[in-house]
JSON list of C-alpha atoms in Angstrom, two decimals:
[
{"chain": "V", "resi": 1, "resn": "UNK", "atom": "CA", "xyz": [9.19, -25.94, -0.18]},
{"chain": "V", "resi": 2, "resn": "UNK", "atom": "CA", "xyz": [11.58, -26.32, -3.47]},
{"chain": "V", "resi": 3, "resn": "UNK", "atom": "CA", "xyz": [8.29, -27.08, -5.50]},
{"chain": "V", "resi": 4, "resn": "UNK", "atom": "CA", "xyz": [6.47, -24.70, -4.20]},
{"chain": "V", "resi": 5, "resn": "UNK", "atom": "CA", "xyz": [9.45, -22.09, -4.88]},
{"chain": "V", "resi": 6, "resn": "UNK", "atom": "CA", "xyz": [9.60, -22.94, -8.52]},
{"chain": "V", "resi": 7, "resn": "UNK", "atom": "CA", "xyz": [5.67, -23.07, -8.92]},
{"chain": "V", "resi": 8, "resn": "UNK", "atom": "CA", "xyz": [5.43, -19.60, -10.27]},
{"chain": "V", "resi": 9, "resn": "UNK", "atom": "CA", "xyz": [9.06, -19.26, -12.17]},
{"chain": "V", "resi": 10, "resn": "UNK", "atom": "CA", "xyz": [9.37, -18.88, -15.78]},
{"chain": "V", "resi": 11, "resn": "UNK", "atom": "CA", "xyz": [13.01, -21.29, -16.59]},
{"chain": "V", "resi": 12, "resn": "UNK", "atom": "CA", "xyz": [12.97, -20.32, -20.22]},
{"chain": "V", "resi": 13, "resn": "UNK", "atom": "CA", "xyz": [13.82, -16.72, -19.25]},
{"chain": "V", "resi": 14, "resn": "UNK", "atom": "CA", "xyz": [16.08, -16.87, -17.00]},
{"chain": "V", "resi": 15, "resn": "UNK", "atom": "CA", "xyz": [18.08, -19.24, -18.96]},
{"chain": "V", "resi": 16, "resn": "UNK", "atom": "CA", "xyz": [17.95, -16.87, -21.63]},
{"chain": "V", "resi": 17, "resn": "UNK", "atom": "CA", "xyz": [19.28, -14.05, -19.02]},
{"chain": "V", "resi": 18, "resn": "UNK", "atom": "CA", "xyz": [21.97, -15.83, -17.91]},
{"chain": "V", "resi": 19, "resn": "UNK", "atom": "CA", "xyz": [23.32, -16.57, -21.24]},
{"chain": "V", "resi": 20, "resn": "UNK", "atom": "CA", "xyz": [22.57, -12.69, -21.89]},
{"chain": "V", "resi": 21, "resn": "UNK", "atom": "CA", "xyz": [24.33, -12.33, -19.00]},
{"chain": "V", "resi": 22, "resn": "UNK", "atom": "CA", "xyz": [27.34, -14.30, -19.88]},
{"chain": "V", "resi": 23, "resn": "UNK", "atom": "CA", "xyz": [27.57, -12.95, -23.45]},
{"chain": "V", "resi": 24, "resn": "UNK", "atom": "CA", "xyz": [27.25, -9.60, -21.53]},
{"chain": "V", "resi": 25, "resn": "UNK", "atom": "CA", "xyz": [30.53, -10.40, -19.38]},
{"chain": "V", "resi": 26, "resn": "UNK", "atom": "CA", "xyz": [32.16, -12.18, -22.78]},
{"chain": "V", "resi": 27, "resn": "UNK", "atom": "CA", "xyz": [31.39, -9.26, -25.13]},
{"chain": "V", "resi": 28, "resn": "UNK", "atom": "CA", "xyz": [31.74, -5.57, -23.29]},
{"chain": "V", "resi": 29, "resn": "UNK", "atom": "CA", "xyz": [33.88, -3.51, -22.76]},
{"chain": "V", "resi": 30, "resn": "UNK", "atom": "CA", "xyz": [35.29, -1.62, -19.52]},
{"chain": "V", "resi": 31, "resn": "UNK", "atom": "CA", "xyz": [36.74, 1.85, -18.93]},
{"chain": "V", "resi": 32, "resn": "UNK", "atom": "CA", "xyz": [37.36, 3.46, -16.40]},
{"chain": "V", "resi": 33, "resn": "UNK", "atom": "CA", "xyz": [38.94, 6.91, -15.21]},
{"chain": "V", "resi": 34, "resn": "UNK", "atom": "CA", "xyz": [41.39, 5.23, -12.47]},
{"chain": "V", "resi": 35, "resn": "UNK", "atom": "CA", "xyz": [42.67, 2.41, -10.51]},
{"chain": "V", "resi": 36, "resn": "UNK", "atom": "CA", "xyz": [44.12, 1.53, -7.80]},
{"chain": "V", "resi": 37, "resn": "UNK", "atom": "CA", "xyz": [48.35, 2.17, -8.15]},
{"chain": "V", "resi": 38, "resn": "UNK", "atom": "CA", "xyz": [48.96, -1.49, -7.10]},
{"chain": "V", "resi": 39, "resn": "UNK", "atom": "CA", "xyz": [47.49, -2.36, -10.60]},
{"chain": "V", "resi": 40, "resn": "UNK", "atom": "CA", "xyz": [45.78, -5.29, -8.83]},
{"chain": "V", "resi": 41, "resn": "UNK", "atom": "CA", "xyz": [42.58, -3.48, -8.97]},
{"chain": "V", "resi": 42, "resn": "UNK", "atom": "CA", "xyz": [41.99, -3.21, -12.66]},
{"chain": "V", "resi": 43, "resn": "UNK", "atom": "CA", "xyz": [38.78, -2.00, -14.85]},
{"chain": "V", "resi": 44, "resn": "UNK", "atom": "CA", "xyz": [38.14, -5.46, -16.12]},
{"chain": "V", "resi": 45, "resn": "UNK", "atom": "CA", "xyz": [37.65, -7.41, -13.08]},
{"chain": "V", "resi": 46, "resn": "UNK", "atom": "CA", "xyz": [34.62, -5.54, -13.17]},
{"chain": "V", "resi": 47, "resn": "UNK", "atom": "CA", "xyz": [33.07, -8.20, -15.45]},
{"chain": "V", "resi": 48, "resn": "UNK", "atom": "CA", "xyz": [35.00, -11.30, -14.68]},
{"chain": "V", "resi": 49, "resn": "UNK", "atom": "CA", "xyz": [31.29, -12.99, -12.57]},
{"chain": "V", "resi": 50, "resn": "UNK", "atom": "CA", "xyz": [33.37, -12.93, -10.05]},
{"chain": "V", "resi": 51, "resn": "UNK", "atom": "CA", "xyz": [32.50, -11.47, -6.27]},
{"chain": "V", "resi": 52, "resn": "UNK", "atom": "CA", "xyz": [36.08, -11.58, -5.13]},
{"chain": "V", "resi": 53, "resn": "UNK", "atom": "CA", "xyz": [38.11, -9.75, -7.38]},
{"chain": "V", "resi": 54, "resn": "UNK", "atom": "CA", "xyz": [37.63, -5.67, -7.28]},
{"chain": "V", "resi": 55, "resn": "UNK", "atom": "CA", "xyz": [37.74, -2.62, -9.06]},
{"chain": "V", "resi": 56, "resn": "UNK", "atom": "CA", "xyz": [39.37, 0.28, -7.14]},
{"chain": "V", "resi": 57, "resn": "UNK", "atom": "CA", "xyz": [39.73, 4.10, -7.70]},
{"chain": "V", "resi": 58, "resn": "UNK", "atom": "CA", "xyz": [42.58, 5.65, -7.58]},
{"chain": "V", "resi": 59, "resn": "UNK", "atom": "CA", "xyz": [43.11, 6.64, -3.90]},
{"chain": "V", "resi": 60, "resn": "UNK", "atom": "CA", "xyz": [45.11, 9.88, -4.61]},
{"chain": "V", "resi": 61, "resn": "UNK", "atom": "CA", "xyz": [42.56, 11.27, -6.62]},
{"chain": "V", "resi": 62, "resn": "UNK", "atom": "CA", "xyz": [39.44, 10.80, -4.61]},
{"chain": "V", "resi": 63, "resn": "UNK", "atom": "CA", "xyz": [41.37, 12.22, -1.51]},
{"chain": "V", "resi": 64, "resn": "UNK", "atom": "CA", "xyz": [41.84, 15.58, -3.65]},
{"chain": "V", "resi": 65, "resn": "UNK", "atom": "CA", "xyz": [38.14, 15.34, -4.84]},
{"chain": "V", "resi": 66, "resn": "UNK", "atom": "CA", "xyz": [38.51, 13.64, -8.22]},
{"chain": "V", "resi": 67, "resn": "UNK", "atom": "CA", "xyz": [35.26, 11.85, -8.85]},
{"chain": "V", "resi": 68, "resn": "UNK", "atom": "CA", "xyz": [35.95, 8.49, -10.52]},
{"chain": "V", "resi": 69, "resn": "UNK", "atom": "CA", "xyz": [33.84, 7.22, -13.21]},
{"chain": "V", "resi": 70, "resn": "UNK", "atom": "CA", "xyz": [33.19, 3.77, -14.92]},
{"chain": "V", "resi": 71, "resn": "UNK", "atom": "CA", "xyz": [31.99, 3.53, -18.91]},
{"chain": "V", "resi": 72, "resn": "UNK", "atom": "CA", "xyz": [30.75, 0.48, -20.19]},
{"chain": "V", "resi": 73, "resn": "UNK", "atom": "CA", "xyz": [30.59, -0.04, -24.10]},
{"chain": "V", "resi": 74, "resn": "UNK", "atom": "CA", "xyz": [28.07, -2.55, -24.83]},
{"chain": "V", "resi": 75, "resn": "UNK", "atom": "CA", "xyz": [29.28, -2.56, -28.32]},
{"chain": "V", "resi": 76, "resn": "UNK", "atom": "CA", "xyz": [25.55, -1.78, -29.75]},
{"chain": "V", "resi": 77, "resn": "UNK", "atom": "CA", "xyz": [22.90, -0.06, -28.85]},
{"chain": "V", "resi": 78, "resn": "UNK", "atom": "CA", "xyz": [20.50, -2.29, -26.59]},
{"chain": "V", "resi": 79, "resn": "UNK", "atom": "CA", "xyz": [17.43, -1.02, -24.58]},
{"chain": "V", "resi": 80, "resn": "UNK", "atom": "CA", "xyz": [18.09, -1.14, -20.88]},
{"chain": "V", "resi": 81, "resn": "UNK", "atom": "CA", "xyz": [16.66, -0.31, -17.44]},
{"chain": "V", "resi": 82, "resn": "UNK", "atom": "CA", "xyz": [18.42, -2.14, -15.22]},
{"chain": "V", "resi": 83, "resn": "UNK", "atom": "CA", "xyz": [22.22, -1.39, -13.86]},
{"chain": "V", "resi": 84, "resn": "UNK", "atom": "CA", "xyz": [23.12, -4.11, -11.11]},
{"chain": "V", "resi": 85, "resn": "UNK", "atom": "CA", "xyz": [26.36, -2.85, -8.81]},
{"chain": "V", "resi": 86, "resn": "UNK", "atom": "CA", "xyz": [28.00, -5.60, -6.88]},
{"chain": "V", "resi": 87, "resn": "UNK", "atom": "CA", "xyz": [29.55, -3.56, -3.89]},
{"chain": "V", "resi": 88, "resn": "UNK", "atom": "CA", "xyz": [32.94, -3.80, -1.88]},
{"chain": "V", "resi": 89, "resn": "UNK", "atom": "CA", "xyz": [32.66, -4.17, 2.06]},
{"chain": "V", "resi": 90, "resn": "UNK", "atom": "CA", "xyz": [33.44, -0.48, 3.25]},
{"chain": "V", "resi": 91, "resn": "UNK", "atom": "CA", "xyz": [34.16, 1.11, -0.24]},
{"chain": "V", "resi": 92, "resn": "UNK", "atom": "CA", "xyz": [30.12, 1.20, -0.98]},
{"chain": "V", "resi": 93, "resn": "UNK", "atom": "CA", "xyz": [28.62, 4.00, -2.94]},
{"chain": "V", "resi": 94, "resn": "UNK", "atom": "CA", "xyz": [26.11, 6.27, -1.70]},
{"chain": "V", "resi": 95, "resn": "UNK", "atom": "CA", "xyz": [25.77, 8.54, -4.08]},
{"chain": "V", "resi": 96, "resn": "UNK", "atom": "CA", "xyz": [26.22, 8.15, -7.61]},
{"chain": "V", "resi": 97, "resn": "UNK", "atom": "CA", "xyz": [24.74, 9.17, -10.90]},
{"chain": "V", "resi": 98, "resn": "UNK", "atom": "CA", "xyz": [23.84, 7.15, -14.29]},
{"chain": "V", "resi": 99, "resn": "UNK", "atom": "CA", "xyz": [24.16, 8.04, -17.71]},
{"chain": "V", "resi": 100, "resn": "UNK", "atom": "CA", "xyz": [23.82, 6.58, -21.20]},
{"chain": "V", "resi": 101, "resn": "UNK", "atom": "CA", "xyz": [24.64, 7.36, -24.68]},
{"chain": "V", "resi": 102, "resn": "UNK", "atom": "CA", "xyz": [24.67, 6.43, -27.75]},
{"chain": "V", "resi": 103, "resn": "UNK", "atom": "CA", "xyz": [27.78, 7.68, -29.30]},
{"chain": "V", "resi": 104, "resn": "UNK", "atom": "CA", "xyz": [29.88, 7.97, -26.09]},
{"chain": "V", "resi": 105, "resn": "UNK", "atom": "CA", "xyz": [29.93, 11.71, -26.69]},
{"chain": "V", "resi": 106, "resn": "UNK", "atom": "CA", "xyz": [26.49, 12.98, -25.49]},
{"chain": "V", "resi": 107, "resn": "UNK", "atom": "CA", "xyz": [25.44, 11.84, -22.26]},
{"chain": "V", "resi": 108, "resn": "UNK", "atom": "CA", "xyz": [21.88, 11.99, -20.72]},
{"chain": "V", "resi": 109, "resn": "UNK", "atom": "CA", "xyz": [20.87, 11.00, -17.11]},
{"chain": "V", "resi": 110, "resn": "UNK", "atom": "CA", "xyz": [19.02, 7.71, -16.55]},
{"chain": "V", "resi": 111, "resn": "UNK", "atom": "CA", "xyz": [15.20, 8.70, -15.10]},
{"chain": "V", "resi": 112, "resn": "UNK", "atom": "CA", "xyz": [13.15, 7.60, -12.40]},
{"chain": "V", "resi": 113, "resn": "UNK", "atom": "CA", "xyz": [15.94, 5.59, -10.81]},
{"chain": "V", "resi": 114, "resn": "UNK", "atom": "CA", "xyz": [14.39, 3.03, -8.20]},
{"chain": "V", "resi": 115, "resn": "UNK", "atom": "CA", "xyz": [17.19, 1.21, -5.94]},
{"chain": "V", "resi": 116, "resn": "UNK", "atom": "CA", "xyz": [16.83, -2.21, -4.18]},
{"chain": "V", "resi": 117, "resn": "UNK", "atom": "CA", "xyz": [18.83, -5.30, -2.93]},
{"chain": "V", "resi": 118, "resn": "UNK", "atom": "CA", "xyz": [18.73, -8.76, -4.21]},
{"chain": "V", "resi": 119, "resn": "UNK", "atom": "CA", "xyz": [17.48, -10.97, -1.69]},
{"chain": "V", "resi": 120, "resn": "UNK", "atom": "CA", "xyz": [20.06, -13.38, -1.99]},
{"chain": "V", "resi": 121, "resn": "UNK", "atom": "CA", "xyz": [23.13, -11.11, -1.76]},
{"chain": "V", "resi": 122, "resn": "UNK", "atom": "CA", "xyz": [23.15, -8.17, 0.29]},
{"chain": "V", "resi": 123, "resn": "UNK", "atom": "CA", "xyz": [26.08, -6.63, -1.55]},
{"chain": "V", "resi": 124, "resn": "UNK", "atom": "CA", "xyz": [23.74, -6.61, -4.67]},
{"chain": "V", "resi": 125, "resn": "UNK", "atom": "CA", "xyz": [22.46, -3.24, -5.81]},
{"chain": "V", "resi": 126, "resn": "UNK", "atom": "CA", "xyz": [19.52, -3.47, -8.64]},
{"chain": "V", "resi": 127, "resn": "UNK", "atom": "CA", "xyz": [19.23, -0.02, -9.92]},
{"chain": "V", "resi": 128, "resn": "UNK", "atom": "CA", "xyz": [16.06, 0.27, -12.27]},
{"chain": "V", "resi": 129, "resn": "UNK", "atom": "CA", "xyz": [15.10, 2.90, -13.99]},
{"chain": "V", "resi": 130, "resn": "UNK", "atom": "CA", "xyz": [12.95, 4.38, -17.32]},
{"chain": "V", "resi": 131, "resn": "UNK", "atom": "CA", "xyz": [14.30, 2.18, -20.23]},
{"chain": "V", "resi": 132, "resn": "UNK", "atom": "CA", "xyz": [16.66, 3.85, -22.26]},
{"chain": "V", "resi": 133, "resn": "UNK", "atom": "CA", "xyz": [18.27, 2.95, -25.64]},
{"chain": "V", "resi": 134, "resn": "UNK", "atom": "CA", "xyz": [21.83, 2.98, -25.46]},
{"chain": "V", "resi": 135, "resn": "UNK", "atom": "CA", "xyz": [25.42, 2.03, -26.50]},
{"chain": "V", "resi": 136, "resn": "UNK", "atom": "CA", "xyz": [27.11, 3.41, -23.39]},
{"chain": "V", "resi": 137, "resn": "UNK", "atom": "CA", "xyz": [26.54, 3.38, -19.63]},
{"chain": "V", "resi": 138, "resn": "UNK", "atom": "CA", "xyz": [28.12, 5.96, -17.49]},
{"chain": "V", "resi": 139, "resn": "UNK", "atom": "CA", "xyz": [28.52, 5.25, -13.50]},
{"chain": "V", "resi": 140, "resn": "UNK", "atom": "CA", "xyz": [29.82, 8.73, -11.76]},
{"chain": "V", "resi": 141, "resn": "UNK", "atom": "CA", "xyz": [30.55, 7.80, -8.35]},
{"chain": "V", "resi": 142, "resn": "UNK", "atom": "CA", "xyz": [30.63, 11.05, -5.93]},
{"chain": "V", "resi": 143, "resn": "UNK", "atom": "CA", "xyz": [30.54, 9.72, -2.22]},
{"chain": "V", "resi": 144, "resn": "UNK", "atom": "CA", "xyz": [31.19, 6.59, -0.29]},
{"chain": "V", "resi": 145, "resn": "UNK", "atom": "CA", "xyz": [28.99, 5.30, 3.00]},
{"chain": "V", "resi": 146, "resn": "UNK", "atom": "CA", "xyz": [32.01, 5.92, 4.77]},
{"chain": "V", "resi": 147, "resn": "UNK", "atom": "CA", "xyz": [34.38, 8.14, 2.73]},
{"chain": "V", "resi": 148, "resn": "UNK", "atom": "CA", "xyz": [36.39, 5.83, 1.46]},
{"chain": "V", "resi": 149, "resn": "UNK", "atom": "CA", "xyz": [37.91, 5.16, -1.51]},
{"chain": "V", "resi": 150, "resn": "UNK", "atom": "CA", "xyz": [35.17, 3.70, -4.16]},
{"chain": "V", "resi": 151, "resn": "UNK", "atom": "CA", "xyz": [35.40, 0.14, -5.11]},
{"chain": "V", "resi": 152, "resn": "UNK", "atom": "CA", "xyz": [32.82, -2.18, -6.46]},
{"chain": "V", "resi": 153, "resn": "UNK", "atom": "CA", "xyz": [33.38, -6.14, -7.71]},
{"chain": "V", "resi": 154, "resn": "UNK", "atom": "CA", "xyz": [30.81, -6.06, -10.37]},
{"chain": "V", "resi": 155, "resn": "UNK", "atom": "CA", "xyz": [28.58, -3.92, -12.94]},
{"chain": "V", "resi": 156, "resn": "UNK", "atom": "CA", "xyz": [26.22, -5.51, -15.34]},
{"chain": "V", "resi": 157, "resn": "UNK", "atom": "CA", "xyz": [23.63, -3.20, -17.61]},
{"chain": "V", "resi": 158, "resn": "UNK", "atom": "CA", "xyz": [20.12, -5.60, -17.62]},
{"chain": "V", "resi": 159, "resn": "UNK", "atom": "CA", "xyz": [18.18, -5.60, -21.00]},
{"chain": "V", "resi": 160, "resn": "UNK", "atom": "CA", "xyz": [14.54, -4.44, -20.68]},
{"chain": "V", "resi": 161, "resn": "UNK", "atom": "CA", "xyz": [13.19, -7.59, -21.55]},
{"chain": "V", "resi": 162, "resn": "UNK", "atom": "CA", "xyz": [14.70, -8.77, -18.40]},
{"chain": "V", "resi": 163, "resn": "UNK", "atom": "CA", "xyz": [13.49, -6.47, -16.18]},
{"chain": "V", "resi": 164, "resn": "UNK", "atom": "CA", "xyz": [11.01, -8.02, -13.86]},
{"chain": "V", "resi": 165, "resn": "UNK", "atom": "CA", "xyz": [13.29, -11.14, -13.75]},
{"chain": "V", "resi": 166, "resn": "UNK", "atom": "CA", "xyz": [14.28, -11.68, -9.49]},
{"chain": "V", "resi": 167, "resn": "UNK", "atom": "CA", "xyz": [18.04, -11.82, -9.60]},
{"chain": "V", "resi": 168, "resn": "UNK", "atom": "CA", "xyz": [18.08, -13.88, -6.40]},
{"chain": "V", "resi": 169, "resn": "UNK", "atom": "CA", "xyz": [15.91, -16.13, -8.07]},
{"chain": "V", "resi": 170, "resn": "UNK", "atom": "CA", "xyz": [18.31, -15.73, -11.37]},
{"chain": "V", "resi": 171, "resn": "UNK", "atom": "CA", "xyz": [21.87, -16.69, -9.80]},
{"chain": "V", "resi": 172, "resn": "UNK", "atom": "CA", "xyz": [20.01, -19.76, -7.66]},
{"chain": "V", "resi": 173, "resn": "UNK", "atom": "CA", "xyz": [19.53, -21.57, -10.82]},
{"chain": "V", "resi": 174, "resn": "UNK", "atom": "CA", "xyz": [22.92, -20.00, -12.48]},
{"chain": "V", "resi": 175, "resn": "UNK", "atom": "CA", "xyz": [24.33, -22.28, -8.71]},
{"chain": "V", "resi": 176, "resn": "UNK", "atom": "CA", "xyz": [22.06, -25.09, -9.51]},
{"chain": "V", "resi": 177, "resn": "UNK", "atom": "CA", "xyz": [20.62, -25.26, -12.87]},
{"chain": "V", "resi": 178, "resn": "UNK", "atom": "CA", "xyz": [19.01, -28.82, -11.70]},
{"chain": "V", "resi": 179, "resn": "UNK", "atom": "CA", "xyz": [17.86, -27.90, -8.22]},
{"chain": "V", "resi": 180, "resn": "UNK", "atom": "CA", "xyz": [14.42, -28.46, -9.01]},
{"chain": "V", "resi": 181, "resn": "UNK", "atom": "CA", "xyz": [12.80, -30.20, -12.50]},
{"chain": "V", "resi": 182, "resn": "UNK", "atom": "CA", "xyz": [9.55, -30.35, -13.03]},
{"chain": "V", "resi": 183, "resn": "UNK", "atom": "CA", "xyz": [9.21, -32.28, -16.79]},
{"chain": "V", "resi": 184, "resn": "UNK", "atom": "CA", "xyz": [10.72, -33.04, -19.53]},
{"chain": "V", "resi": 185, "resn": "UNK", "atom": "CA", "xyz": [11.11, -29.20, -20.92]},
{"chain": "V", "resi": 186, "resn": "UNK", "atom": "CA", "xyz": [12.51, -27.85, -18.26]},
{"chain": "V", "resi": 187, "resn": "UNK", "atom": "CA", "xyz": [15.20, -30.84, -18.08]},
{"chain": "V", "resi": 188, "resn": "UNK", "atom": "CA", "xyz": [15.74, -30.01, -21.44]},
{"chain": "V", "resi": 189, "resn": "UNK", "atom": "CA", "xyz": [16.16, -25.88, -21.13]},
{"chain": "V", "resi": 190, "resn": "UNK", "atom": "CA", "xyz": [18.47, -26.64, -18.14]},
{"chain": "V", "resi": 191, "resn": "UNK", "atom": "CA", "xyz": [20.90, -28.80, -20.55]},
{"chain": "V", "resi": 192, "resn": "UNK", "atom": "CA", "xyz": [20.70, -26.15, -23.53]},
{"chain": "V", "resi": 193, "resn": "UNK", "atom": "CA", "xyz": [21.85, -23.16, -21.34]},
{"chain": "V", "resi": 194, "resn": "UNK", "atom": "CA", "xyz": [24.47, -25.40, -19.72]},
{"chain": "V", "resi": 195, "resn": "UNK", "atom": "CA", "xyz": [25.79, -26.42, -23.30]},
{"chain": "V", "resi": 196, "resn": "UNK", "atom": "CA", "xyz": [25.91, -22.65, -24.15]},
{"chain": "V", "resi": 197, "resn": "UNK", "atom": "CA", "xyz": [26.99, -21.20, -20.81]},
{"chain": "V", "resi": 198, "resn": "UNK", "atom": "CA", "xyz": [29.23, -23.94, -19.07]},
{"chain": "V", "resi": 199, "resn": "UNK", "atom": "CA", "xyz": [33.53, -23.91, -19.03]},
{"chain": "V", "resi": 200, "resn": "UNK", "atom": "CA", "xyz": [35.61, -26.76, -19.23]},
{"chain": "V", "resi": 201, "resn": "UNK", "atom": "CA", "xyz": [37.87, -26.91, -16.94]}
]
């Protein structure tokens, strides 16, 4: 079944997404309009690739109606049309709206947003939408499935050249890079991205 899985995948690019990815996580920057008073809950942790630290709004606020936001400098202008949300168990977004701009002054609404899960994580959102060429990304959040405070663990704006890449697909081989080789190439693209992308530790 792992064969036939990787029959129809192309490595190349999603090697060259994850280290898009990782530069992504390396090279942005995070703002955000509040957190959480313990401070534990910080802007950053947004895009630290990891699932188990959060990003929580200011609890005061959103009880009085204060709708938090979250601005993401990319640091150049890049054309995107993907915005991936990981969410937080009972703090999940249910209505939100996405912006971009170029100067972080004038803001325009993403178009023709279509929403859907990654297979492999259920707390994945994969928001795509008309690409868009932009510095800055703009997530308003104005409701919660169950009123609660917002809180998410990750946000990640996708290049358009990345677009019809499967995420589940994507962070399967980010897990296991080796899971499945079929010649000599593909050995070879699986130890380039790890000499790029892995830590020492």
């Amino acid at each position: 079944h792992i064969k036939e899985f990787y029959s129809n995948i192309n490595k190349d690019l999603i090697f060259s997404y994850l280290l898009s990815r990782k530069r992504y996580q390396d090279t942005v920057k995070v703002e955000v309009s509040s957190s959480h008073v313990s401070g534990q809950n910080r802007g950053e942790l947004l895009i630290d690739d990891k699932s188990e630290s959060t990003w929580l709004a200011d609890e005061s606020g959103w009880q009085i109606g204060i709708k938090p936001w979250i601005k993401v400098d990319l640091g150049e202008e890049r054309k995107v049309s993907r915005l991936l949300l990981r969410q937080e168990a009972n703090r999940i977004p249910s209505d939100y709206e996405i912006s971009t701009s170029k100067d972080g002054v004038l803001w325009e609404k993403v178009r023709n947003v279509y929403t859907s899960k990654a297979l492999v994580a259920e707390d994945l959102i994969i928001n795509n939408f008309d690409p868009t060429t932009a510095r800055y990304f703009m997530l308003k959040i104005n409701n919660t499935k169950n009123g609660f405070t917002p809180g998410l663990s990750e946000i990640e704006a996708i290049e358009d050249k990345y677009k019809d890449i499967d995420i589940s697909t994507a962070l399967r081989i980010k897990e296991s890079p080796f899971e499945y080789i079929q010649d000599k190439n593909e050995l070879q693209q699986a130890y380039s991205y790890l000499q790029q992308a892995a830590l020492l530790k």
